[in-house]
Short mmCIF file of C-alpha atoms and ligand atoms in Angstrom, two decimals:
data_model
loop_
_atom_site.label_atom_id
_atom_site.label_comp_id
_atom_site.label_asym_id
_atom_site.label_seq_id
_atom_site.Cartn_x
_atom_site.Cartn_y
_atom_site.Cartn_z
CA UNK B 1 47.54 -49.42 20.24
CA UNK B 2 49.32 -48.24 17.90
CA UNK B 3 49.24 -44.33 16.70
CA UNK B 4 47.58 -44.89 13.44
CA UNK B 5 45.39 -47.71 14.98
CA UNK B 6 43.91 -45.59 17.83
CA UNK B 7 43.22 -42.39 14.78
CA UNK B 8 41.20 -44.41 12.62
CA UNK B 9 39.01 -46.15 15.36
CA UNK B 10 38.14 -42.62 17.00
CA UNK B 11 37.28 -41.34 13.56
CA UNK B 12 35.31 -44.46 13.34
CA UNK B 13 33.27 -43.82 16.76
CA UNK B 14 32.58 -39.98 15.43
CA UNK B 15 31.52 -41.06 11.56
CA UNK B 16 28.02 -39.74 11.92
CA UNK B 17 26.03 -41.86 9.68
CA UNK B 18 22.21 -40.47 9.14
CA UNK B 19 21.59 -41.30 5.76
CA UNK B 20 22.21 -43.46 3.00
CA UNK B 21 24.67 -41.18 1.33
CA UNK B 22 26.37 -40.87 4.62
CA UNK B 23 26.56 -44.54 5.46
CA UNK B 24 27.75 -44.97 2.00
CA UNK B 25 30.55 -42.47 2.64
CA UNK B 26 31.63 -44.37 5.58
CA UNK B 27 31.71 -47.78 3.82
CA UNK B 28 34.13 -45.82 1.27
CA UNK B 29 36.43 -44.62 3.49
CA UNK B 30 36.50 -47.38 6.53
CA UNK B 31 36.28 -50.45 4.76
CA UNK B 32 36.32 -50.57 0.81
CA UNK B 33 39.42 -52.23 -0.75
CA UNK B 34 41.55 -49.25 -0.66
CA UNK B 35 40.14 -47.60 2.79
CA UNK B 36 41.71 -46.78 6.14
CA UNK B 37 40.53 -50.40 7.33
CA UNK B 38 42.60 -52.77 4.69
CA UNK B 39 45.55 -49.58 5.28
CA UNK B 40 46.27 -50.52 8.86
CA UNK B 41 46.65 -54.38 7.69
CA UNK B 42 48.91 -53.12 4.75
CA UNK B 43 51.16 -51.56 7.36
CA UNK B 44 51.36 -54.99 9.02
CA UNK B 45 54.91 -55.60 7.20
CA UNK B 46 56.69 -52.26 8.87
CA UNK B 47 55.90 -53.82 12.53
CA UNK B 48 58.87 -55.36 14.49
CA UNK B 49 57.35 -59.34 14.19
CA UNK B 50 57.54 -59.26 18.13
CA UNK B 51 54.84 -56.20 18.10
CA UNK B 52 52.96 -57.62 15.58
CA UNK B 53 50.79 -60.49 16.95
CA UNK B 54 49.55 -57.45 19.62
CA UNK B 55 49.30 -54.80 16.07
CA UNK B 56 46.87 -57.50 14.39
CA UNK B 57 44.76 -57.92 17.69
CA UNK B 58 44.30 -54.14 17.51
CA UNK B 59 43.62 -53.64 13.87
CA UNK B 60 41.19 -56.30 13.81
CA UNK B 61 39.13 -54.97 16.74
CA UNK B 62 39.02 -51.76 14.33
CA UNK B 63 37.86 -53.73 11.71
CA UNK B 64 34.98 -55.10 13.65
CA UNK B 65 34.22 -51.83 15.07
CA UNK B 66 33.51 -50.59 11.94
CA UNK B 67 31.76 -53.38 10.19
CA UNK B 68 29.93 -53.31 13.01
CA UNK B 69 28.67 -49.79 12.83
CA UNK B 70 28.16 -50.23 9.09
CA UNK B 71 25.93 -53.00 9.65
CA UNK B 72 23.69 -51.60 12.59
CA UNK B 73 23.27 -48.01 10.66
CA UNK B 74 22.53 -50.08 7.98
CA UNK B 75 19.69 -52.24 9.01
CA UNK B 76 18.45 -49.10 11.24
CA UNK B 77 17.98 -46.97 7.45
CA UNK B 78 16.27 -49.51 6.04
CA UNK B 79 13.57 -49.76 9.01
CA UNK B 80 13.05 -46.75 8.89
CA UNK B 81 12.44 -46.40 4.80
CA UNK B 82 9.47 -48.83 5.22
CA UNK B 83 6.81 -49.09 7.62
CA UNK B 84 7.81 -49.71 10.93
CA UNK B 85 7.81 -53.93 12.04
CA UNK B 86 4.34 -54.04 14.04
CA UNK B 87 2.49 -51.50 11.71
CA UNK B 88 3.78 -53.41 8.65
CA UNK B 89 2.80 -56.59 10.19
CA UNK B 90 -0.96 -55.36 11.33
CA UNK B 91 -3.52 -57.42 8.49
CA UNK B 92 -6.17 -55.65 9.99
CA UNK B 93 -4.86 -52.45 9.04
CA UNK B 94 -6.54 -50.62 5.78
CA UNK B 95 -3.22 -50.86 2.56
CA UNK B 96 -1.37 -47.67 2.47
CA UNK B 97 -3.39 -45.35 -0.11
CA UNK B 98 -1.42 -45.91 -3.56
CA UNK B 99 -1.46 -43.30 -5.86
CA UNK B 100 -2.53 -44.51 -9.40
CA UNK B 101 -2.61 -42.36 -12.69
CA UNK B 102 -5.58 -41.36 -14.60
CA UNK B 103 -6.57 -40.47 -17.48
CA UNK B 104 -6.73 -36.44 -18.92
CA UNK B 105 -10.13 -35.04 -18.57
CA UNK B 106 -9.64 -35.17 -22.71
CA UNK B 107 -9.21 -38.83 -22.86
CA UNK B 108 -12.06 -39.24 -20.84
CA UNK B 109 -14.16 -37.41 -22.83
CA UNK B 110 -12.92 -39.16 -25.78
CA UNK B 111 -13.64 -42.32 -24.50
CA UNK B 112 -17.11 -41.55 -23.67
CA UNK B 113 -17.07 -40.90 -27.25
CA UNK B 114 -16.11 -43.50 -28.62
CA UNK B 115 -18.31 -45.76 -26.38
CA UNK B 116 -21.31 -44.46 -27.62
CA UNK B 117 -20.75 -44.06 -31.38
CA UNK B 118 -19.42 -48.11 -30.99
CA UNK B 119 -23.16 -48.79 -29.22
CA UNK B 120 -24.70 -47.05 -31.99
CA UNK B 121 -23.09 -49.36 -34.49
CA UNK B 122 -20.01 -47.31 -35.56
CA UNK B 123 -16.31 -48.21 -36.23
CA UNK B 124 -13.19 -45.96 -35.11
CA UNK B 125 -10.79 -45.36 -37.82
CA UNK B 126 -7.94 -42.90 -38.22
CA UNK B 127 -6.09 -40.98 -40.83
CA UNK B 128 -2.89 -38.86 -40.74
CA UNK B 129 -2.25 -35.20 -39.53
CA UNK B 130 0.08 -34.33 -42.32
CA UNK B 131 -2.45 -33.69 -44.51
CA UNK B 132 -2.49 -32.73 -48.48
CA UNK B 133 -4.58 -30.46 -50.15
CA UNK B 134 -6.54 -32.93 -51.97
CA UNK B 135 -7.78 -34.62 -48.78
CA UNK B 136 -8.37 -31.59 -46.74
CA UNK B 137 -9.78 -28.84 -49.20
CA UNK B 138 -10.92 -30.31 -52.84
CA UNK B 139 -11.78 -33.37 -51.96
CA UNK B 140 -14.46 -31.66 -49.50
CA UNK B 141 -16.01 -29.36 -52.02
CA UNK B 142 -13.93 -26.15 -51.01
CA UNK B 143 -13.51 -23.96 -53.89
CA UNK B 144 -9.89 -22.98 -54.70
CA UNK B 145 -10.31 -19.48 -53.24
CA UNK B 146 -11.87 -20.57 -50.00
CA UNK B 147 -10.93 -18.59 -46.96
CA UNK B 148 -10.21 -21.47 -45.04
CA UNK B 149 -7.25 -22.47 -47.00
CA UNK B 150 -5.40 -19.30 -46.49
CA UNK B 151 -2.39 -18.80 -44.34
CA UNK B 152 -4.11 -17.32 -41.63
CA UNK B 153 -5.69 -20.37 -40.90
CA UNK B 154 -3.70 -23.30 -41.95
CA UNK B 155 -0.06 -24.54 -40.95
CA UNK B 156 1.18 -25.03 -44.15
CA UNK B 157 4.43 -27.21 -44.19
CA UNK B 158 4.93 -26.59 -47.92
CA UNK B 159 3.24 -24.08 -49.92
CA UNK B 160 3.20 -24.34 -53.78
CA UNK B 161 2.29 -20.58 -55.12
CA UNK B 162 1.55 -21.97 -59.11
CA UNK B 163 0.14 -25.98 -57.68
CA UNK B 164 -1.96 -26.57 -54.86
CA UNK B 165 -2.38 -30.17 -55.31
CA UNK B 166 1.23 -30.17 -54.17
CA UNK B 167 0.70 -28.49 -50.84
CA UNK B 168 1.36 -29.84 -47.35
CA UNK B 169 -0.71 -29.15 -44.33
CA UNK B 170 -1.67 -29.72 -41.31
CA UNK B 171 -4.92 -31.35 -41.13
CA UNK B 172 -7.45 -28.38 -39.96
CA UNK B 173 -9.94 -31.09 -39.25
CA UNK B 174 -10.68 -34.58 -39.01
CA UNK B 175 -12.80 -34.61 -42.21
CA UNK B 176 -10.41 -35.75 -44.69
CA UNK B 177 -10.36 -39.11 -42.67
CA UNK B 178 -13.62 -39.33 -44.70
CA UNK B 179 -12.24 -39.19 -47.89
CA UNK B 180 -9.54 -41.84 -47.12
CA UNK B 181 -12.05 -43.72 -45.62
CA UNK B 182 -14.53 -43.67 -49.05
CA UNK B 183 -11.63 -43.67 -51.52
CA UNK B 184 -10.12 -47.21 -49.62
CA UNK B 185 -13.49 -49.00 -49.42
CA UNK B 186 -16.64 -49.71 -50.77
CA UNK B 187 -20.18 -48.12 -48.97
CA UNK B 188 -22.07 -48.77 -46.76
CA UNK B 189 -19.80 -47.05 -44.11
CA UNK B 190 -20.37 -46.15 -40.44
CA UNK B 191 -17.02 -44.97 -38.42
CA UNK B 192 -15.87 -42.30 -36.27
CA UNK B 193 -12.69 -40.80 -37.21
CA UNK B 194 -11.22 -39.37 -33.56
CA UNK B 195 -7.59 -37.28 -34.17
CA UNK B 196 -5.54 -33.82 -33.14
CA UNK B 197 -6.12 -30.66 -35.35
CA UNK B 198 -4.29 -27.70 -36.32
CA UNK B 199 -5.35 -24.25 -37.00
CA UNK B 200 -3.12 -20.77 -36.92
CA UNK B 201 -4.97 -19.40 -33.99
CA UNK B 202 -4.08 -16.82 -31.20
CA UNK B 203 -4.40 -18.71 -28.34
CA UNK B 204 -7.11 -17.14 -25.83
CA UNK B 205 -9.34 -19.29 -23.24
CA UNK B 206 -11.63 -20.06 -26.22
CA UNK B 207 -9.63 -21.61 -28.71
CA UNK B 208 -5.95 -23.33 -29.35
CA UNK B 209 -3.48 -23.75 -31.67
CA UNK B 210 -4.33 -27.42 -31.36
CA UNK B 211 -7.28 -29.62 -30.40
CA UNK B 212 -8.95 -32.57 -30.94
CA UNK B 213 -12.13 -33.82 -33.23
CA UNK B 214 -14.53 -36.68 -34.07
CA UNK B 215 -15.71 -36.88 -37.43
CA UNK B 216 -18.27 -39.37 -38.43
CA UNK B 217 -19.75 -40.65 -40.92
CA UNK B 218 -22.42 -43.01 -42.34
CA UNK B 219 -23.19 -43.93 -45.96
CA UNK B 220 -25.68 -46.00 -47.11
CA UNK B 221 -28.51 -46.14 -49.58
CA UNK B 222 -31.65 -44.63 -48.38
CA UNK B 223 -29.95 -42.48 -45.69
CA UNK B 224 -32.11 -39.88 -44.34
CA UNK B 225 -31.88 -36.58 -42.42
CA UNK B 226 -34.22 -37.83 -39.72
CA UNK B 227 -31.69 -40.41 -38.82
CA UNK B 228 -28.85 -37.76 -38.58
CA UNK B 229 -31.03 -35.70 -35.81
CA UNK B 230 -32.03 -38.95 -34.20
CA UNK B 231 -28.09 -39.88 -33.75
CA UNK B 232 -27.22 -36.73 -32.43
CA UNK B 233 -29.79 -36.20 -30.29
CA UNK B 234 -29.37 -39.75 -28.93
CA UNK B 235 -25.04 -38.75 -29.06
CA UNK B 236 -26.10 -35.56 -26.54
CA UNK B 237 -28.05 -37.66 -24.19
CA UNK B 238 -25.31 -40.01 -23.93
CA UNK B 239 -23.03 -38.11 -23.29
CA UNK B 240 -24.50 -35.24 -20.99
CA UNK B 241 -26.95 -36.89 -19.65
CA UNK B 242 -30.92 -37.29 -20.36
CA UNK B 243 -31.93 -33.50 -19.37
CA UNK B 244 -29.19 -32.31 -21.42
CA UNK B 245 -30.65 -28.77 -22.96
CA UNK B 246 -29.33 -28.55 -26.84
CA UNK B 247 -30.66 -26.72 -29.93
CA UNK B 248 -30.13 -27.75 -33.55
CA UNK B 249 -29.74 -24.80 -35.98
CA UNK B 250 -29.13 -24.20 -39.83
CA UNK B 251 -25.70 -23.73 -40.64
CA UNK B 252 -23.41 -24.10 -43.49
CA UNK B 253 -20.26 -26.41 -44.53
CA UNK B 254 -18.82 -26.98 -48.11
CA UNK B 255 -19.47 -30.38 -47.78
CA UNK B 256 -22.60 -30.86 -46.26
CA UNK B 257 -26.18 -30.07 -47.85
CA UNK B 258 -28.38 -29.46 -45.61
CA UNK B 259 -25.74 -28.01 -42.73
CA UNK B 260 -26.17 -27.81 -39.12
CA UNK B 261 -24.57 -27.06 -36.02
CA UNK B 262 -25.67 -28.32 -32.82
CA UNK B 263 -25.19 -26.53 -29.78
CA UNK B 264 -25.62 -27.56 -25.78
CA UNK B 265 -26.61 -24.93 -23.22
CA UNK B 266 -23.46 -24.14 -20.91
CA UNK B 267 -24.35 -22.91 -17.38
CA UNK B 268 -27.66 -22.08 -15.31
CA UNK B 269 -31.21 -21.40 -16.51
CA UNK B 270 -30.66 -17.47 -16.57
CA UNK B 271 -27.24 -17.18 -16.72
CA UNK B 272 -26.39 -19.54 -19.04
CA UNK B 273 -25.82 -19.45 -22.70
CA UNK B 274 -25.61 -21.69 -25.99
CA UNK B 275 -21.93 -23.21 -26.75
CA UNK B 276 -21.72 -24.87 -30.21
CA UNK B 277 -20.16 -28.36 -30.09
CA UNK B 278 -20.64 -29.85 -33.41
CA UNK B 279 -20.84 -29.22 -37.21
CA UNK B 280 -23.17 -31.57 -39.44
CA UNK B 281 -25.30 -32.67 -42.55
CA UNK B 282 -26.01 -34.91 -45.42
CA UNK B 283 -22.96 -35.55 -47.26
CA UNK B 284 -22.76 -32.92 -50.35
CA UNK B 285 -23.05 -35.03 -53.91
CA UNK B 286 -19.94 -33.48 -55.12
CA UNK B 287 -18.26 -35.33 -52.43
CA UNK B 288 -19.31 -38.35 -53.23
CA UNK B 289 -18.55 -38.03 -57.02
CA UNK B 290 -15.22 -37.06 -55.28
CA UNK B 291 -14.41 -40.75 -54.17
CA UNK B 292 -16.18 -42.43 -57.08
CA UNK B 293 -19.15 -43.06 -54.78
CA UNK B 294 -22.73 -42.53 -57.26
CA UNK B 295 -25.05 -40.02 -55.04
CA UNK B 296 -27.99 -40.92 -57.04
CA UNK B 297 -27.39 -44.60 -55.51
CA UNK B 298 -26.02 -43.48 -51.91
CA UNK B 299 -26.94 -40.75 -49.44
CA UNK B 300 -25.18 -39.97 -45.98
CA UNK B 301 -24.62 -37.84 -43.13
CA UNK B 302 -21.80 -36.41 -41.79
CA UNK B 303 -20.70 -34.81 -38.38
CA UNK B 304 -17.64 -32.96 -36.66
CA UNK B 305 -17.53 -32.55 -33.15
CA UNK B 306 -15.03 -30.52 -30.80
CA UNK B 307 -13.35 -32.92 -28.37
CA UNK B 308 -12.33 -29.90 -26.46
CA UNK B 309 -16.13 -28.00 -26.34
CA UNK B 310 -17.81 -30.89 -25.06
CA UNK B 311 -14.70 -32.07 -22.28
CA UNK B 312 -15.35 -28.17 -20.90
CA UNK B 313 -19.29 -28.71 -20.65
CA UNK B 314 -19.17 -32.03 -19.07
CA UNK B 315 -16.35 -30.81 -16.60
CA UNK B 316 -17.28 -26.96 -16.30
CA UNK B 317 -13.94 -25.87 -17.01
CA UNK B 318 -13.74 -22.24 -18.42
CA UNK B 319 -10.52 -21.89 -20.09
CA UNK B 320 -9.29 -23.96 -23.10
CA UNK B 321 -5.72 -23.62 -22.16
CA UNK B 322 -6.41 -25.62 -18.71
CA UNK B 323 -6.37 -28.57 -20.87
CA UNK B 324 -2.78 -28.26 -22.21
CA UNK B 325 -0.80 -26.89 -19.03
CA UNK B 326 -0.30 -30.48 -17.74
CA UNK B 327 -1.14 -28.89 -14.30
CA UNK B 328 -1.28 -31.80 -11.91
CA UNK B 329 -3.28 -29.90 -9.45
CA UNK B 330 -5.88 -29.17 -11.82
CA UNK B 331 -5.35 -32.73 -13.55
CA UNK B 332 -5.71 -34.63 -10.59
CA UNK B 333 -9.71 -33.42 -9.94
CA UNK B 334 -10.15 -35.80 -13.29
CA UNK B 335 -11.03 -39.11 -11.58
N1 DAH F 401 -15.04 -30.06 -40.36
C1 DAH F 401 -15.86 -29.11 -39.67
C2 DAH F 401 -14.99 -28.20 -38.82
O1 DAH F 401 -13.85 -28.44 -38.68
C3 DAH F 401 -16.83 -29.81 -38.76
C4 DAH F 401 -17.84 -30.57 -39.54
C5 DAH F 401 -19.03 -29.96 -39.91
C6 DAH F 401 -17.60 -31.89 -39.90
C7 DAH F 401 -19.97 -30.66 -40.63
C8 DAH F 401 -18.56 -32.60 -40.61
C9 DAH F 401 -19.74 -31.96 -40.98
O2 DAH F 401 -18.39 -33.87 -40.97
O3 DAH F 401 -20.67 -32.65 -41.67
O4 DAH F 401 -15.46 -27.25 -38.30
#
């Protein structure tokens, strides 16, 4: 064998091939187009023609050395990626677990959500986060110098000093979805109004700069306050369950007269305490006269729940912040 012939097939015998990248090296330097393989033919023309019948003997048992090593490591990796023959093969066997997604605890929650209010007769509908200050503020019966408007609170994303009807927020709440709602249809009108909010928080285990409400509303003529408390109390035992432990208490909102907060007890009998998870109340008049709607003809009630609040009750998680890590190990106790 030639000098050249007897170099490349001990390098071939050594190649260790283990992996794909490895067996993939080999290929490259044995036997692609311009490897040491298709070399020892290309020297073919340099052999004396009596030498040269013996020379292509040679360089094709090369050849097949290596093709044939290429081939055997080849189908060897790939056995050994899946499951091996006979276990594959075995019907009786239970299917290898597969590992399917699921949905954040917050989507969950929101779901629920959204189940019940749709049993209960309600719509979903949605409005935008880039809020103005029509929609947000005036529209909802805050006066001009409210604190809730101020800096502090709201992500402004313009700011007119002189104009306020000119300003651009970020929705603080899902309420303006209300307004839209009235101002683009006529009553009656039953909907939840699900979306992200924004407020200019410090960001602790109790609140975020960021979270999520459902607003909902229901006009109609002859809407009472007894049918508010009878939807929320029915909401609560929905969603937490029939022994759920809540307490409804006066409260105040711009835009709802009579206000009230509801609020679900968090934790054991003693150690426990209350955690407020919703805002509510009839629909103030000057909200109505807002969107053209005539409050001597229509009544309503209104309500604003934390997606947030009630996702940490029904999961007893303690910290806020838990919810926006995107920690699988926490995420993955969601099933
Ligand atoms: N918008 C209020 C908030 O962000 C929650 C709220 C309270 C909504 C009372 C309502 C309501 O619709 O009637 O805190």
């Amino acid at each position: 064998m030639t000098d050249q012939a007897s170099k490349v097939k001990e390098d071939v015998l050594n190649f260790t091939i283990e992996n794909a990248e490895q067996l993939e090296a080999f290929r490259l330097r044995f036997l692609s187009r311009k490897g040491e393989v298709p070399a020892l033919f290309g020297l073919m023309g340099k052999i004396p023609a009596d030498q040269r019948k013996a020379y292509g003997q040679q360089v094709n048992e090369v050849k097949n050395l290596a093709q044939d090593k290429f081939d055997s490591k080849k189908a060897e990796l790939e056995t050994d990626s899946t499951a091996s023959a006979s276990a594959r093969d075995d019907i009786s066997l239970p299917p290898a677990p597969f590992n399917t997604g699921r949905l954040h605890p917050l989507s969950q929650s929101l779901e629920r959500i959204q189940e019940v209010f749709l049993r209960l007769g309600f719509t979903v509908a949605e409005g935008p986060e880039l809020e103005d200050d029509f929609h947000n503020f005036t529209a909802l019966n805050f006066p001009p110098e409210h604190p809730a408007r101020d800096m502090q609170d709201t992500f402004y994303i313009r700011k007119d000093d002189e104009d306020a009807s000119r300003d651009l927020l970020l929705r603080t709440h899902t309420s303006p979805v209300q307004i839209r709602l009235m101002k683009n249809g006529k009553p009656p009108f039953r909907a939840i109004m699900p979306g992200r909010v924004y407020r200019n928080e410090s960001i602790t285990a109790k609140s975020y700069c960021l979270f999520h409400q459902v607003e909902g509303l229901y006009v109609n003529k002859g809407v009472t306050f007894a049918e508010l408390k009878e939807t929320l109390i029915m909401f609560a035992e929905l969603v937490f369950g029939k022994d759920v432990k809540y307490q409804i208490r006066p409260s105040f909102f711009p835009f709802t007269e009579p206000s009230l907060e509801m609020d679900i007890w968090w934790g054991d009998e003693k150690t426990g305490k209350w955690l407020e998870i919703m805002g509510a109340g009839m629909v103030h008049p000057n909200v109505l006269k807002a969107v053209d709607i005539d409050p001597e003809v229509y009544t309503g009630f209104a309500f604003g729940m934390g997606v947030e609040r009630i996702t940490m009750l029904r999961y007893g998680i303690d910290d806020i912040r838990l919810l926006y890590d995107n920690d699988m190990r926490f995420l993955s106790q969601f099933r």
